[in-house]
Coordinates of C-alpha atoms in Angstrom, one line a residue:
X105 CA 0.0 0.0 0.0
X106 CA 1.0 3.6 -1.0
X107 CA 1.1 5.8 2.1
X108 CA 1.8 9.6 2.4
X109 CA 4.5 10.9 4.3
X110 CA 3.9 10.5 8.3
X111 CA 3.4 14.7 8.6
X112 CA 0.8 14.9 5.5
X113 CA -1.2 11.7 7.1
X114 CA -1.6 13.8 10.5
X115 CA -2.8 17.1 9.3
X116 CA -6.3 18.3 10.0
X117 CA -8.4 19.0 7.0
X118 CA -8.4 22.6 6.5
X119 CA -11.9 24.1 7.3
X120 CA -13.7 26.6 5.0
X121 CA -16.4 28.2 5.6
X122 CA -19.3 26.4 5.3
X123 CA -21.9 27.1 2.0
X124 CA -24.7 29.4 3.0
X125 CA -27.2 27.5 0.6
X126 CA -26.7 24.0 1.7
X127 CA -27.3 25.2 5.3
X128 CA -30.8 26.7 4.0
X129 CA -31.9 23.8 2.2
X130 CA -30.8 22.0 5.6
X131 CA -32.7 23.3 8.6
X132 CA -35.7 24.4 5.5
X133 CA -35.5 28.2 5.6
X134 CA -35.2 30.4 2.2
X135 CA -31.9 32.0 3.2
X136 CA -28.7 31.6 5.4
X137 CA -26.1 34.5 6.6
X138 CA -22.3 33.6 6.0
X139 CA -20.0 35.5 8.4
X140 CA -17.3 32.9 8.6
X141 CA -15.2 33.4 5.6
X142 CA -13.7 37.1 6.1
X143 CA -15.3 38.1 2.5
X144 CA -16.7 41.4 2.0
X145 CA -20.1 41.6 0.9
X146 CA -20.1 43.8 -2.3
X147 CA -20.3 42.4 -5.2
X148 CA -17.2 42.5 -8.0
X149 CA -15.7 46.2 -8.8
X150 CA -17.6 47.5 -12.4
X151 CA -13.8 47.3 -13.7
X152 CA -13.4 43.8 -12.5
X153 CA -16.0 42.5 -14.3
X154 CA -15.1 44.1 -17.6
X155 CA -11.1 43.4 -16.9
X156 CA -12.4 39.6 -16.9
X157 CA -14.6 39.6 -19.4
X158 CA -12.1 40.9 -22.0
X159 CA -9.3 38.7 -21.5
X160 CA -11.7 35.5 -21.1
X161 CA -11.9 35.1 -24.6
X162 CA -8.4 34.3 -24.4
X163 CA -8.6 31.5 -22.1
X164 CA -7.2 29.3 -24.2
X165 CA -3.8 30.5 -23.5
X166 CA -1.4 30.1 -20.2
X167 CA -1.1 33.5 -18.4
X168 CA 1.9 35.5 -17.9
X169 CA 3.7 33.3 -15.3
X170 CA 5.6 36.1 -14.1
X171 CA 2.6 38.4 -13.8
X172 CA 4.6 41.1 -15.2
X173 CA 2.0 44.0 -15.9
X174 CA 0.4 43.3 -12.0
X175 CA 4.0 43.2 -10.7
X176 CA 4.4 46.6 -12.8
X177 CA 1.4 47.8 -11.2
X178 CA 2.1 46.8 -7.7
X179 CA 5.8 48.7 -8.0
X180 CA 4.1 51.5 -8.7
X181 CA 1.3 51.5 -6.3
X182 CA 4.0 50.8 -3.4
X183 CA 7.2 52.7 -4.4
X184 CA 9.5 49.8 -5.0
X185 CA 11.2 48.1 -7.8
X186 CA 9.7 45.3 -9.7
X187 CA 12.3 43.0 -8.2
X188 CA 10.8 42.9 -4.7
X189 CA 7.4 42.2 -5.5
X190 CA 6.3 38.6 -5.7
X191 CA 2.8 37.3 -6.6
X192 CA 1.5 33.9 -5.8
X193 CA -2.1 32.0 -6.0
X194 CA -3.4 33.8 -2.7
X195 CA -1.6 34.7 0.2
X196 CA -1.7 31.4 1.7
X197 CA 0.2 30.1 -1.3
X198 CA 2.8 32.8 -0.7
X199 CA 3.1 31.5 3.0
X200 CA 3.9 27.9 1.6
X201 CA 6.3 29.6 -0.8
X202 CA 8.1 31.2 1.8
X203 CA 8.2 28.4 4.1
X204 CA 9.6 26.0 1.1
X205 CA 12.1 28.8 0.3
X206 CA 13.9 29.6 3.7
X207 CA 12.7 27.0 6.3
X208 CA 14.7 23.0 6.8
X209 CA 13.2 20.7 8.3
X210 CA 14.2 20.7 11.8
X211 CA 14.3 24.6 11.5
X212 CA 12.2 27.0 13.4
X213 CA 9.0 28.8 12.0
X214 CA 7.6 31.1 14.7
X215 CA 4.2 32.9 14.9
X216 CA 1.8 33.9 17.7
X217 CA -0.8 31.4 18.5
X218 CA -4.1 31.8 18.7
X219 CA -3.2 33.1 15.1
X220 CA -4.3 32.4 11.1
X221 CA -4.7 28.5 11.2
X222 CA -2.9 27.8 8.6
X223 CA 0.8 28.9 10.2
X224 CA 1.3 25.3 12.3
X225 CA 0.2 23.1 9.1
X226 CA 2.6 25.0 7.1
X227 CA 5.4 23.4 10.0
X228 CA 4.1 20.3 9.8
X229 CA 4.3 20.0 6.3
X230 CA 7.8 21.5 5.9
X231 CA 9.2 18.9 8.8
X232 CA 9.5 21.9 11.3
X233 CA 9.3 23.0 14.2
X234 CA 6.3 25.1 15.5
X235 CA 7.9 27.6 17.7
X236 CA 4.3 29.2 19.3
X237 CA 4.2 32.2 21.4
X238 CA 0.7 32.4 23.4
X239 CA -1.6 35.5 23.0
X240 CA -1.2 37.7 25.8
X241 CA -4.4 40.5 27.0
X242 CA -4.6 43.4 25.6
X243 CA -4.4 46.7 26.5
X244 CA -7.7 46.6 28.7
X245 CA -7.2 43.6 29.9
X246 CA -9.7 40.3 29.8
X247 CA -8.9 37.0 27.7
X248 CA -5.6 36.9 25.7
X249 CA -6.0 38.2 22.1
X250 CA -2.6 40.0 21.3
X251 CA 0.9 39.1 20.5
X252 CA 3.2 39.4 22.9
X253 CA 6.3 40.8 21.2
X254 CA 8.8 40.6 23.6
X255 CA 7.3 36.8 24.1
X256 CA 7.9 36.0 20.5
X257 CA 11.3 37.5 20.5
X258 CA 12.5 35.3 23.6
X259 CA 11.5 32.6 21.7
X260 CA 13.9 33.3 18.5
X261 CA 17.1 31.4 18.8
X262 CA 19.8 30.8 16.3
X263 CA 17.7 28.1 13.9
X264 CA 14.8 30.2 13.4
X265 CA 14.5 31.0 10.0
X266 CA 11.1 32.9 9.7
X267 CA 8.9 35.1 12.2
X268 CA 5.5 35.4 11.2
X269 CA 3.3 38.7 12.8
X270 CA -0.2 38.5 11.5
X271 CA -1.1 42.5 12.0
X272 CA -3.9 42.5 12.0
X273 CA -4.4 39.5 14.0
X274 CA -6.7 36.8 12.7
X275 CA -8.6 35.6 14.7
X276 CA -8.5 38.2 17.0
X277 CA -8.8 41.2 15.0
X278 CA -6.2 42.9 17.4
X279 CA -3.1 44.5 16.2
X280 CA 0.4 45.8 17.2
X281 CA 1.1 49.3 17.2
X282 CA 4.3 51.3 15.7
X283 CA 6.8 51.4 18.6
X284 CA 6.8 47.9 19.7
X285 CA 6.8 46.7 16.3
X286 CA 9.4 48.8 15.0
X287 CA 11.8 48.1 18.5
X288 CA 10.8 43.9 17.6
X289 CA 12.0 44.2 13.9
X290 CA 15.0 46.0 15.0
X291 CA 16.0 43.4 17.6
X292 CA 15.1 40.4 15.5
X293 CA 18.6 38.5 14.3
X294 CA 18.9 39.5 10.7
X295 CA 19.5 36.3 10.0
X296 CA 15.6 35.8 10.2
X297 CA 13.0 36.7 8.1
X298 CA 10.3 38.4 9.7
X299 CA 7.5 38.3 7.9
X300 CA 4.6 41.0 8.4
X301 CA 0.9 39.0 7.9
X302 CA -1.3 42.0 6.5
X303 CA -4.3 40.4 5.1
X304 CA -6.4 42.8 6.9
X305 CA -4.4 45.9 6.5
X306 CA -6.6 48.2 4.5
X307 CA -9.4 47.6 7.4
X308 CA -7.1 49.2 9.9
X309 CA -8.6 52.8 11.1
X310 CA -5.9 53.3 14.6
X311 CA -3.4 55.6 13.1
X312 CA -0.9 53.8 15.4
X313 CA -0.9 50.4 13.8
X314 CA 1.9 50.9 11.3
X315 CA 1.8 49.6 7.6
X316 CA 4.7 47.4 7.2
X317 CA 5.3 48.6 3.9
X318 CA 6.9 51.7 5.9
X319 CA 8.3 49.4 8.4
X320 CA 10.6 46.9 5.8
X321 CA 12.1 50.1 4.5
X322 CA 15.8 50.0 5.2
X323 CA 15.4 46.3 6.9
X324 CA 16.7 43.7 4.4
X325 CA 15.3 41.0 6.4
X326 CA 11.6 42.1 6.4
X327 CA 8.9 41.1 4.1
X328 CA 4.9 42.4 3.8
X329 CA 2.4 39.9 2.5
X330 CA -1.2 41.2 1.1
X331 CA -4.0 39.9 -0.6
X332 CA -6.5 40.8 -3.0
X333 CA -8.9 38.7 -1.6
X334 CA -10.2 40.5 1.2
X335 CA -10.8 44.6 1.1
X336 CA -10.4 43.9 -2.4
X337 CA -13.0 41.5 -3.5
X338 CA -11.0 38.9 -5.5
X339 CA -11.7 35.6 -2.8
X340 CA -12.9 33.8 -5.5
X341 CA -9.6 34.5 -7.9
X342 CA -6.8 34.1 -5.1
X343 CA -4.5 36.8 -5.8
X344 CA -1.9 37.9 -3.6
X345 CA 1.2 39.8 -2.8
X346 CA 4.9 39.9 -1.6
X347 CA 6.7 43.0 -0.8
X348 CA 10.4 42.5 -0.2
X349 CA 12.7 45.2 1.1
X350 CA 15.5 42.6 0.0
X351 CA 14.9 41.8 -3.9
X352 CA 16.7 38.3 -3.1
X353 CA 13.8 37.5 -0.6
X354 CA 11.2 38.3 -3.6
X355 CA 13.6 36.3 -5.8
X356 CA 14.0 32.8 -3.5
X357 CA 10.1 33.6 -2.9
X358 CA 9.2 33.5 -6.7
X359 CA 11.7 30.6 -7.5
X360 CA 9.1 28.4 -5.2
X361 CA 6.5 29.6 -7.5
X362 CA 3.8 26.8 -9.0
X363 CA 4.1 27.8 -12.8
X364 CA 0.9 29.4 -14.0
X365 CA -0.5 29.5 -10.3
X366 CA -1.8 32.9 -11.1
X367 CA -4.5 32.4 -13.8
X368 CA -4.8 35.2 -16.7
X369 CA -8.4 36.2 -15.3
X370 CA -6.5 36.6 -11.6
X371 CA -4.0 38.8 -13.1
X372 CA -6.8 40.9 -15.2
X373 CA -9.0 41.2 -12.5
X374 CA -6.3 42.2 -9.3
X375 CA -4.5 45.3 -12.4
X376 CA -8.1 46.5 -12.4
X377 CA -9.0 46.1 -9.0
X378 CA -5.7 48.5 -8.1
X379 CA -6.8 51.0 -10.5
X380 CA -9.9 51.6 -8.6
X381 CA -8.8 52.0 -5.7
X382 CA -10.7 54.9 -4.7
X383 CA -14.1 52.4 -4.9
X384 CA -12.5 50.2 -2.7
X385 CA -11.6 53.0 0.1
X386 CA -15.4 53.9 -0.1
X387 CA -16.0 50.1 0.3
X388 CA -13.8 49.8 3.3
X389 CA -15.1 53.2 4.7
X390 CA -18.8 51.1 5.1
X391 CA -17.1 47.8 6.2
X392 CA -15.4 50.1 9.7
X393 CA -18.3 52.0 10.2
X394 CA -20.5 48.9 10.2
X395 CA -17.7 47.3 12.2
X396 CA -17.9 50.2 14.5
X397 CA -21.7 49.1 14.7
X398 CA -21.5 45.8 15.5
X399 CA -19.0 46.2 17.9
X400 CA -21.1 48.3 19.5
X401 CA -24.1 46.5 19.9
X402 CA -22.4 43.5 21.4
X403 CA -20.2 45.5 24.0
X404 CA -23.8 46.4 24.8
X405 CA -25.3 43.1 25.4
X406 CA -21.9 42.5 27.2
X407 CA -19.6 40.5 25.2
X408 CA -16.1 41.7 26.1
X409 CA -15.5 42.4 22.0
X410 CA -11.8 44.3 21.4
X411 CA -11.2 46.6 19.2
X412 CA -11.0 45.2 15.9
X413 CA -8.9 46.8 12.9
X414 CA -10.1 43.7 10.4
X415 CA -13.1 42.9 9.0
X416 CA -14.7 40.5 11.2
X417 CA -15.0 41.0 14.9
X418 CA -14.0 38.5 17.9
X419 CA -15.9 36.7 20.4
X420 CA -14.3 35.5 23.3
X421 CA -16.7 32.7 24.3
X422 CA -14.2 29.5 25.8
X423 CA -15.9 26.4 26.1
X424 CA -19.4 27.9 25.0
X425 CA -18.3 28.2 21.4
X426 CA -18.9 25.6 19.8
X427 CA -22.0 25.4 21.3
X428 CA -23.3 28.9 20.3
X429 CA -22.3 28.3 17.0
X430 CA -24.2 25.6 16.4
X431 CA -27.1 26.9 17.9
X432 CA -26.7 29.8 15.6
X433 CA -26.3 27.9 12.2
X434 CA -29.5 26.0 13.7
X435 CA -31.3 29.7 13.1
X436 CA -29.3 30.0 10.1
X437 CA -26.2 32.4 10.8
X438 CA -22.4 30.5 10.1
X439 CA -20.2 31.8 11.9
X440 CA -16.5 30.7 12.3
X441 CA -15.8 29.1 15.9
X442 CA -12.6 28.3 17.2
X443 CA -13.4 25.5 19.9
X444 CA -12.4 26.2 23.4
X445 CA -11.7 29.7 22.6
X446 CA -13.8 31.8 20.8
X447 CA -15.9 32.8 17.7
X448 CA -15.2 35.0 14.6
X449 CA -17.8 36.9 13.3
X450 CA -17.3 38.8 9.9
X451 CA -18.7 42.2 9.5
X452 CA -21.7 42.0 6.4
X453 CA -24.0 43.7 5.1
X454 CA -26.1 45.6 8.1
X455 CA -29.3 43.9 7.5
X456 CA -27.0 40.4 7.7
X457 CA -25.1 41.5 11.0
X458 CA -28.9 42.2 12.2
X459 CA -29.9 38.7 11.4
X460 CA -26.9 37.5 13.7
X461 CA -27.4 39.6 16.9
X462 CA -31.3 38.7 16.6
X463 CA -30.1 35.0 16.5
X464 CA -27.4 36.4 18.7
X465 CA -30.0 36.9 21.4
X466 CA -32.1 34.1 21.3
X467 CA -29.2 31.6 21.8
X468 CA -28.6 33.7 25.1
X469 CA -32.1 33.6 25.8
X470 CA -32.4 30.1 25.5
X471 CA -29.1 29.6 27.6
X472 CA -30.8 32.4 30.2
X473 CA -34.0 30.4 31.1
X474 CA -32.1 26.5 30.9
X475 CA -30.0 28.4 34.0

């Protein structure tokens, strides 16, 4: 018998979020809310559709592999050279590039945990090992949902080959500000890659969380991933994005590259996406000041909610998780739980973040009168 390596047979299916429609057709209502998945709500930019629609007639061919006139475009968008740009199938793709590209088996790959899930099956896979700093509280205090810096850099020793800071934090929705992430990148050995996890960063309304694009300048050893899959409506194309200060990190990065990962409609649809910017900023302004909203209404039914800078908010509910969320997908509302520790809640349309705090409150109710 044919067997996979040992590390591949242990890993835990990866979970998407589950489809809105087969949940309806499930419990018999007409409709479901998703607010699992982290997508926006809108529907493609005008200039996205017409971007795909004139290059799909020309399907037929392989796209650029190098994504040159999106590379072009994201050079010029972020004031850097085409060299230090990478583009990969989604972010996550660029995580298991970077990972292939600088980390041995037996190495270290570091990251804050409760963090994005995929960070420890990228170890496993890659043979190494999972160096995991816990969440510490934030600011206000109450259940840990923030990296702890000085905790992750304690944990760095000489075989570390790559730091990963999701800013902002997913699941947490919490995020570092400018002096302690500027006094970690300056102490981190430059020997290690560090590299800033910014799927989230165009959500991010405190002026003191820093864009790492600013950050990596004059630090060889720090890298910025983004994605066009979030802020910027794309989920369904997997675009995204690595910004190099070093061109030699881009360069190992795109030599790990899946030719062709990048289909011709991806690269269409993310050159017209940057070019209307301005309708995504107007996008994002609605997705914060619903955020702002939501937050709101459950800090006033009591749920210890942090400030979020992403587009989905966090609920800090332990060992009732799993068990709310499946009383709300039983009123039709998917959320995203985290078992044990807490549920993610993406920010939607109004009239959808109304359906979930009206299911919201009849799972408490329910759980008020059983005592």
């Amino acid at each position: 018998m044919v067997s996979p390596r040992a590390a591949v047979s242990a890993l835990p299916a990866y979970r998407p979020g589950r489809n809105p429609a087969d949940l309806a057709r499930e419990i018999g209502v007409p409709r479901a809310v998703k607010l699992a998945s982290n997508e926006v709500a809108f529907p493609p930019l005008p200039a996205v559709v017409q971007a795909i629609s004139q290059v799909a007639g020309e399907t037929n061919r392989y796209p650029d592999n190098g994504a040159g006139v999106l590379t072009g475009a994201l050079a010029t968008r972020y004031g850097v050279a085409p060299e230090q740009v990478a583009t990969g199938c989604g972010a996550v793709t660029l995580l298991q590039q970077i990972t292939q590209a600088y980390v041995e088996p037996g190495a270290g790959l570091a990251y804050a945990w409760r963090s994005f899930e995929m960070y420890p099956l990228l170890a496993q896979v890659a043979g190494a090992r999972a160096v995991q700093v816990p969440l510490v509280p934030g600011a206000g205090g109450g259940p840990a949902d923030t990296h702890d810096l000085d905790g992750l850099l304690a944990a760095l020793d000489d075989d570390t080959r790559v730091v990963l800071v999701c800013n902002p934090n997913n699941p947490t929705g919490t995020a570092v500000r400018r002096a302690q992430l500027e006094a970690f990148l300056d102490a981190v050995p430059p020997s290690t890659l560090v590299v800033l996890d910014e799927a989230y960063r165009e959500f991010v309304t405190d002026p003191d969380v820093p864009d790492g694009t600013e950050l990596m300048r004059g630090r060889p050893h720090v890298a910025v991933l983004r994605t066009f899959s979030k802020a910027w409506g794309l989920a369904g194309l997997r675009v995204g994005y690595l910004l190099a200060e070093d061109p030699a990190v881009a360069e190992a990065v795109r030599k790990t590259h899946v030719p062709f990962s990048v289909s011709m409609v991806a690269q269409a649809a993310a050159v017209a996406a940057l070019a209307s910017e301005d309708e995504v900023r107007a996008r994002v302004d609605e997705v914060t000041a619903e955020r702002a909203r939501l937050t709101a209404a459950l800090r006033d039914r009591g749920q210890p909610v942090a400030d979020s800078q992403a587009n989905f908010v966090w609920l800090p509910l332990g060992e009732r998780t799993a068990e709310v969320a499946a009383a709300l997908e039983s009123r039709a509302v998917i959320t995203r739980p985290f078992a044990g520790e807490g549920l993610r809640v993406t920010v939607g349309t109004p009239e959808e973040d109304d359906a979930f705090l009206a299911a919201f409150d009849e799972v408490a109710a329910v759980a008020a009168a059983r005592g």
